[in-house]
Amino acid sequence: MGLSLAAQAQEGERYITLASTTSTEASGLFDAIIPRFTEKTGISVRVVAVGTGQAFEIARRGDADSLLVHDTDGEEAFVAEGYGTERADVMYNDFVLIGPDGDPAGIADAESVAEAMRLIAEAEAPFASRGDDSGTHRAEQRLWEAAGVEPGGAWYRELGSGMGPTLNTAAGMDAYVMSDRATWVAFENPQDLTLLFAGDEALFNQYGSLLLDPERHPHLKHDLANQWHQWLLSEEGQQAIAAFTVNGEQLFFPNAN
């Protein structure tokens, strides 16, 4: 049996393994805030950037010291199942609907995201779905359900890929796609894609930090992970998140209680 990722480190090394989402990594947020945490504490943070569902699985196996993901229902279930001891709101942004500049389904004039999703389905306009059990994919599935749509058929492409590759595929096929705003703003290959719909309360995107259960996984670096968790919730951590911008646009909004 191979050692877990977290157990491979020698005793006393000052780093944690953080399982997090592709959006926090691809947007550049971690490059901006982790050095500030490391300078203050001497603790490095090694990020494993995957979809939220996969991040949960990594943590359940004991292969990560800490979690920062964006599926509140899944996070609360993770704690209720005994894998985590604490979950806290850290920051939020929103999801947006992206599509071809010509907007063949006419979603730009929709009055709700549910209507926008129905218009895409009715037009059978190409839609690129991450299809990877990420937080974004889970949110997309909830939106289809709320719209009364069961997506499928040739127009609906489940890719099984991260947000950046999914946006690249959507750009290549002139497809609609749902993205977190941070990855979209940082995306450098939009081709004919443009932001067509945003602002519905149903597109709210909350991120949470979780501490893992020391009794279930005693080998993890719980003390170091707690320092990271508490820093994210502190005034300094919250200010670092608020200060991060891309092209002058703030991408994450701190809301720790």
Short mmCIF file of C-alpha atoms in Angstrom, two decimals:
data_model
loop_
_atom_site.label_atom_id
_atom_site.label_comp_id
_atom_site.label_asym_id
_atom_site.label_seq_id
_atom_site.Cartn_x
_atom_site.Cartn_y
_atom_site.Cartn_z
CA MET A 1 0.00 0.00 0.00
CA GLY A 2 1.41 3.40 -0.94
CA LEU A 3 1.43 6.21 1.56
CA SER A 4 -1.14 8.96 1.19
CA LEU A 5 0.01 12.27 -0.25
CA ALA A 6 -0.13 13.93 3.15
CA ALA A 7 1.68 11.07 4.89
CA GLN A 8 4.63 11.12 2.51
CA ALA A 9 6.03 14.27 4.08
CA GLN A 10 8.63 13.93 6.76
CA GLU A 11 7.57 14.88 10.28
CA GLY A 12 7.95 18.59 10.85
CA GLU A 13 7.77 19.85 7.27
CA ARG A 14 5.84 23.09 7.28
CA TYR A 15 3.31 22.66 4.49
CA ILE A 16 -0.22 21.49 3.98
CA THR A 17 -1.95 19.86 1.03
CA LEU A 18 -5.11 21.75 0.09
CA ALA A 19 -7.75 20.11 -2.10
CA SER A 20 -9.58 22.90 -3.89
CA THR A 21 -11.40 23.79 -7.07
CA THR A 22 -10.08 24.61 -10.50
CA SER A 23 -11.66 28.07 -10.30
CA THR A 24 -9.60 29.21 -7.31
CA GLU A 25 -6.42 27.97 -8.98
CA ALA A 26 -7.08 28.97 -12.61
CA SER A 27 -8.20 32.48 -11.67
CA GLY A 28 -4.88 33.20 -9.99
CA LEU A 29 -6.38 33.71 -6.52
CA PHE A 30 -4.02 31.29 -4.78
CA ASP A 31 -0.96 32.82 -6.42
CA ALA A 32 -2.08 36.10 -4.88
CA ILE A 33 -3.02 35.06 -1.34
CA ILE A 34 -0.94 31.98 -0.42
CA PRO A 35 2.39 33.88 -0.36
CA ARG A 36 0.88 36.29 2.18
CA PHE A 37 -0.18 33.37 4.40
CA THR A 38 3.23 31.70 4.06
CA GLU A 39 5.06 34.92 4.91
CA LYS A 40 3.01 35.27 8.08
CA THR A 41 3.14 31.65 9.28
CA GLY A 42 6.02 29.90 7.52
CA ILE A 43 3.52 27.31 6.26
CA SER A 44 3.45 26.51 2.54
CA VAL A 45 0.23 25.45 0.82
CA ARG A 46 0.39 22.86 -1.96
CA VAL A 47 -2.82 23.00 -3.98
CA VAL A 48 -4.46 20.02 -5.66
CA ALA A 49 -6.92 21.74 -8.02
CA VAL A 50 -9.76 19.43 -9.06
CA GLY A 51 -13.53 19.47 -9.28
CA THR A 52 -15.32 19.76 -5.95
CA GLY A 53 -16.58 16.16 -6.06
CA GLN A 54 -13.07 14.88 -6.60
CA ALA A 55 -11.76 17.18 -3.84
CA PHE A 56 -14.24 15.57 -1.43
CA GLU A 57 -12.98 12.11 -2.42
CA ILE A 58 -9.33 13.12 -1.90
CA ALA A 59 -10.20 14.41 1.57
CA ARG A 60 -12.27 11.32 2.44
CA ARG A 61 -9.21 9.18 1.67
CA GLY A 62 -7.05 11.32 3.94
CA ASP A 63 -4.95 12.63 1.05
CA ALA A 64 -5.45 16.32 1.86
CA ASP A 65 -5.10 18.33 5.04
CA SER A 66 -7.73 20.93 4.19
CA LEU A 67 -10.57 21.68 1.76
CA LEU A 68 -11.69 24.88 0.02
CA VAL A 69 -14.61 24.11 -2.31
CA HIS A 70 -17.95 25.48 -3.53
CA ASP A 71 -20.87 23.16 -2.93
CA THR A 72 -22.48 24.13 0.38
CA ASP A 73 -24.89 21.16 0.44
CA GLY A 74 -22.03 18.76 -0.23
CA GLU A 75 -19.83 20.48 2.35
CA GLU A 76 -22.50 20.21 5.05
CA ALA A 77 -23.01 16.53 4.17
CA PHE A 78 -19.23 16.00 4.41
CA VAL A 79 -19.28 17.31 7.99
CA ALA A 80 -22.48 15.42 8.89
CA GLU A 81 -20.91 12.17 7.67
CA GLY A 82 -18.04 12.66 10.11
CA TYR A 83 -15.29 13.52 7.64
CA GLY A 84 -15.06 17.16 8.68
CA THR A 85 -15.33 18.96 12.01
CA GLU A 86 -16.05 22.50 10.82
CA ARG A 87 -17.23 24.34 7.71
CA ALA A 88 -17.14 28.12 7.31
CA ASP A 89 -18.14 30.58 4.60
CA VAL A 90 -15.04 32.25 3.14
CA MET A 91 -16.08 34.15 0.00
CA TYR A 92 -18.52 34.20 -2.87
CA ASN A 93 -18.90 35.20 -6.47
CA ASP A 94 -21.39 34.08 -9.11
CA PHE A 95 -21.91 31.80 -12.05
CA VAL A 96 -22.51 33.25 -15.50
CA LEU A 97 -23.90 31.92 -18.77
CA ILE A 98 -21.54 32.31 -21.71
CA GLY A 99 -22.40 31.78 -25.36
CA PRO A 100 -21.76 32.74 -28.98
CA ASP A 101 -21.90 36.46 -29.65
CA GLY A 102 -24.87 35.90 -31.98
CA ASP A 103 -26.85 34.27 -29.11
CA PRO A 104 -28.89 31.86 -31.29
CA ALA A 105 -31.07 30.80 -28.32
CA GLY A 106 -31.80 34.40 -27.32
CA ILE A 107 -30.86 34.02 -23.66
CA ALA A 108 -29.59 37.59 -23.23
CA ASP A 109 -33.17 38.82 -22.90
CA ALA A 110 -34.29 36.07 -20.51
CA GLU A 111 -35.91 37.23 -17.28
CA SER A 112 -34.42 34.38 -15.20
CA VAL A 113 -31.71 31.79 -15.44
CA ALA A 114 -34.41 29.10 -15.56
CA GLU A 115 -35.85 30.75 -18.67
CA ALA A 116 -32.36 31.01 -20.18
CA MET A 117 -31.76 27.30 -19.66
CA ARG A 118 -35.13 26.44 -21.19
CA LEU A 119 -34.40 28.60 -24.24
CA ILE A 120 -31.10 26.79 -24.82
CA ALA A 121 -32.82 23.40 -24.56
CA GLU A 122 -35.74 24.41 -26.80
CA ALA A 123 -33.32 25.69 -29.46
CA GLU A 124 -31.17 22.56 -29.02
CA ALA A 125 -28.25 24.96 -29.17
CA PRO A 126 -24.88 23.33 -28.42
CA PHE A 127 -24.13 23.38 -24.69
CA ALA A 128 -20.77 22.35 -23.21
CA SER A 129 -21.13 20.88 -19.72
CA ARG A 130 -18.17 20.14 -17.49
CA GLY A 131 -19.77 16.80 -16.64
CA ASP A 132 -17.17 16.20 -13.91
CA ASP A 133 -19.11 16.37 -10.61
CA SER A 134 -17.45 19.71 -9.85
CA GLY A 135 -19.20 22.41 -7.86
CA THR A 136 -19.99 24.15 -11.13
CA HIS A 137 -21.38 20.97 -12.68
CA ARG A 138 -23.51 20.28 -9.59
CA ALA A 139 -24.87 23.84 -9.74
CA GLU A 140 -25.59 23.46 -13.46
CA GLN A 141 -27.54 20.23 -12.81
CA ARG A 142 -29.65 22.01 -10.17
CA LEU A 143 -30.42 24.80 -12.65
CA TRP A 144 -31.58 22.35 -15.35
CA GLU A 145 -33.82 20.69 -12.77
CA ALA A 146 -35.26 24.03 -11.66
CA ALA A 147 -35.93 24.83 -15.32
CA GLY A 148 -37.80 21.56 -15.78
CA VAL A 149 -35.28 20.36 -18.36
CA GLU A 150 -33.56 16.98 -18.56
CA PRO A 151 -30.62 17.80 -20.84
CA GLY A 152 -29.51 15.23 -23.37
CA GLY A 153 -29.13 14.51 -27.04
CA ALA A 154 -26.60 15.69 -29.57
CA TRP A 155 -26.78 19.34 -28.46
CA TYR A 156 -25.68 18.58 -24.87
CA ARG A 157 -21.98 17.69 -24.57
CA GLU A 158 -20.71 16.33 -21.23
CA LEU A 159 -16.95 16.78 -21.36
CA GLY A 160 -15.61 15.48 -18.04
CA SER A 161 -13.08 18.33 -17.93
CA GLY A 162 -12.15 21.32 -15.81
CA MET A 163 -13.47 24.83 -16.31
CA GLY A 164 -10.63 26.14 -18.48
CA PRO A 165 -10.67 23.18 -20.92
CA THR A 166 -14.48 23.31 -21.00
CA LEU A 167 -14.38 26.98 -21.97
CA ASN A 168 -11.83 26.18 -24.67
CA THR A 169 -14.10 23.45 -26.06
CA ALA A 170 -17.13 25.77 -25.94
CA ALA A 171 -15.16 28.43 -27.79
CA GLY A 172 -14.16 25.93 -30.45
CA MET A 173 -17.72 24.72 -31.06
CA ASP A 174 -19.59 28.03 -30.51
CA ALA A 175 -21.47 26.47 -27.60
CA TYR A 176 -23.21 27.84 -24.56
CA VAL A 177 -21.49 27.06 -21.26
CA MET A 178 -21.89 27.88 -17.58
CA SER A 179 -18.79 29.18 -15.83
CA ASP A 180 -17.81 30.69 -12.54
CA ARG A 181 -17.15 34.37 -13.18
CA ALA A 182 -13.54 34.25 -11.95
CA THR A 183 -12.41 31.65 -14.50
CA TRP A 184 -14.31 33.44 -17.27
CA VAL A 185 -12.69 36.81 -16.54
CA ALA A 186 -9.23 35.20 -16.44
CA PHE A 187 -9.91 33.16 -19.61
CA GLU A 188 -7.68 34.26 -22.49
CA ASN A 189 -9.19 32.41 -25.48
CA PRO A 190 -12.82 33.54 -25.75
CA GLN A 191 -12.93 33.62 -29.57
CA ASP A 192 -16.61 34.43 -30.32
CA LEU A 193 -17.88 33.71 -26.81
CA THR A 194 -19.32 36.47 -24.65
CA LEU A 195 -21.09 36.78 -21.31
CA LEU A 196 -24.82 36.68 -22.09
CA PHE A 197 -26.65 36.18 -18.80
CA ALA A 198 -25.86 36.93 -15.14
CA GLY A 199 -27.42 38.41 -12.04
CA ASP A 200 -30.06 35.86 -11.04
CA GLU A 201 -29.90 34.98 -7.32
CA ALA A 202 -29.84 31.31 -8.34
CA LEU A 203 -26.35 31.90 -9.77
CA PHE A 204 -24.87 32.78 -6.36
CA ASN A 205 -21.63 30.82 -5.80
CA GLN A 206 -20.47 30.34 -2.19
CA TYR A 207 -17.04 28.98 -1.25
CA GLY A 208 -16.36 27.24 2.06
CA SER A 209 -13.30 26.11 4.02
CA LEU A 210 -13.45 22.78 5.86
CA LEU A 211 -11.39 21.23 8.64
CA LEU A 212 -10.99 17.45 8.56
CA ASP A 213 -11.71 15.09 11.46
CA PRO A 214 -8.49 14.28 13.39
CA GLU A 215 -9.96 11.05 14.76
CA ARG A 216 -10.68 9.70 11.29
CA HIS A 217 -7.34 10.79 9.85
CA PRO A 218 -4.86 11.34 12.72
CA HIS A 219 -1.89 11.46 10.31
CA LEU A 220 -2.96 14.77 8.76
CA LYS A 221 -1.47 18.16 9.68
CA HIS A 222 -4.50 19.38 11.56
CA ASP A 223 -2.72 22.17 13.46
CA LEU A 224 -1.23 23.65 10.29
CA ALA A 225 -4.54 23.24 8.42
CA ASN A 226 -6.35 25.05 11.24
CA GLN A 227 -3.92 27.97 10.93
CA TRP A 228 -4.77 28.21 7.20
CA HIS A 229 -8.50 27.95 7.94
CA GLN A 230 -8.36 30.65 10.62
CA TRP A 231 -6.25 32.93 8.41
CA LEU A 232 -8.79 32.72 5.59
CA LEU A 233 -11.49 33.83 8.05
CA SER A 234 -9.34 36.55 9.63
CA GLU A 235 -9.41 40.21 8.69
CA GLU A 236 -6.01 39.81 6.99
CA GLY A 237 -7.14 36.82 4.93
CA GLN A 238 -10.43 38.42 3.99
CA GLN A 239 -8.64 41.60 2.89
CA ALA A 240 -6.22 39.54 0.78
CA ILE A 241 -9.15 37.90 -1.01
CA ALA A 242 -10.86 41.26 -1.59
CA ALA A 243 -7.67 42.77 -2.97
CA PHE A 244 -7.30 40.15 -5.71
CA THR A 245 -8.33 41.48 -9.12
CA VAL A 246 -7.95 40.49 -12.77
CA ASN A 247 -8.04 43.29 -15.35
CA GLY A 248 -9.15 45.59 -12.56
CA GLU A 249 -12.16 43.42 -11.65
CA GLN A 250 -12.60 41.95 -8.16
CA LEU A 251 -13.39 38.25 -8.60
CA PHE A 252 -14.09 36.99 -5.07
CA PHE A 253 -15.99 38.75 -2.30
CA PRO A 254 -15.11 37.79 1.28
CA ASN A 255 -18.04 36.97 3.57
CA ALA A 256 -16.67 35.09 6.57
CA ASN A 257 -18.96 35.51 9.56
#
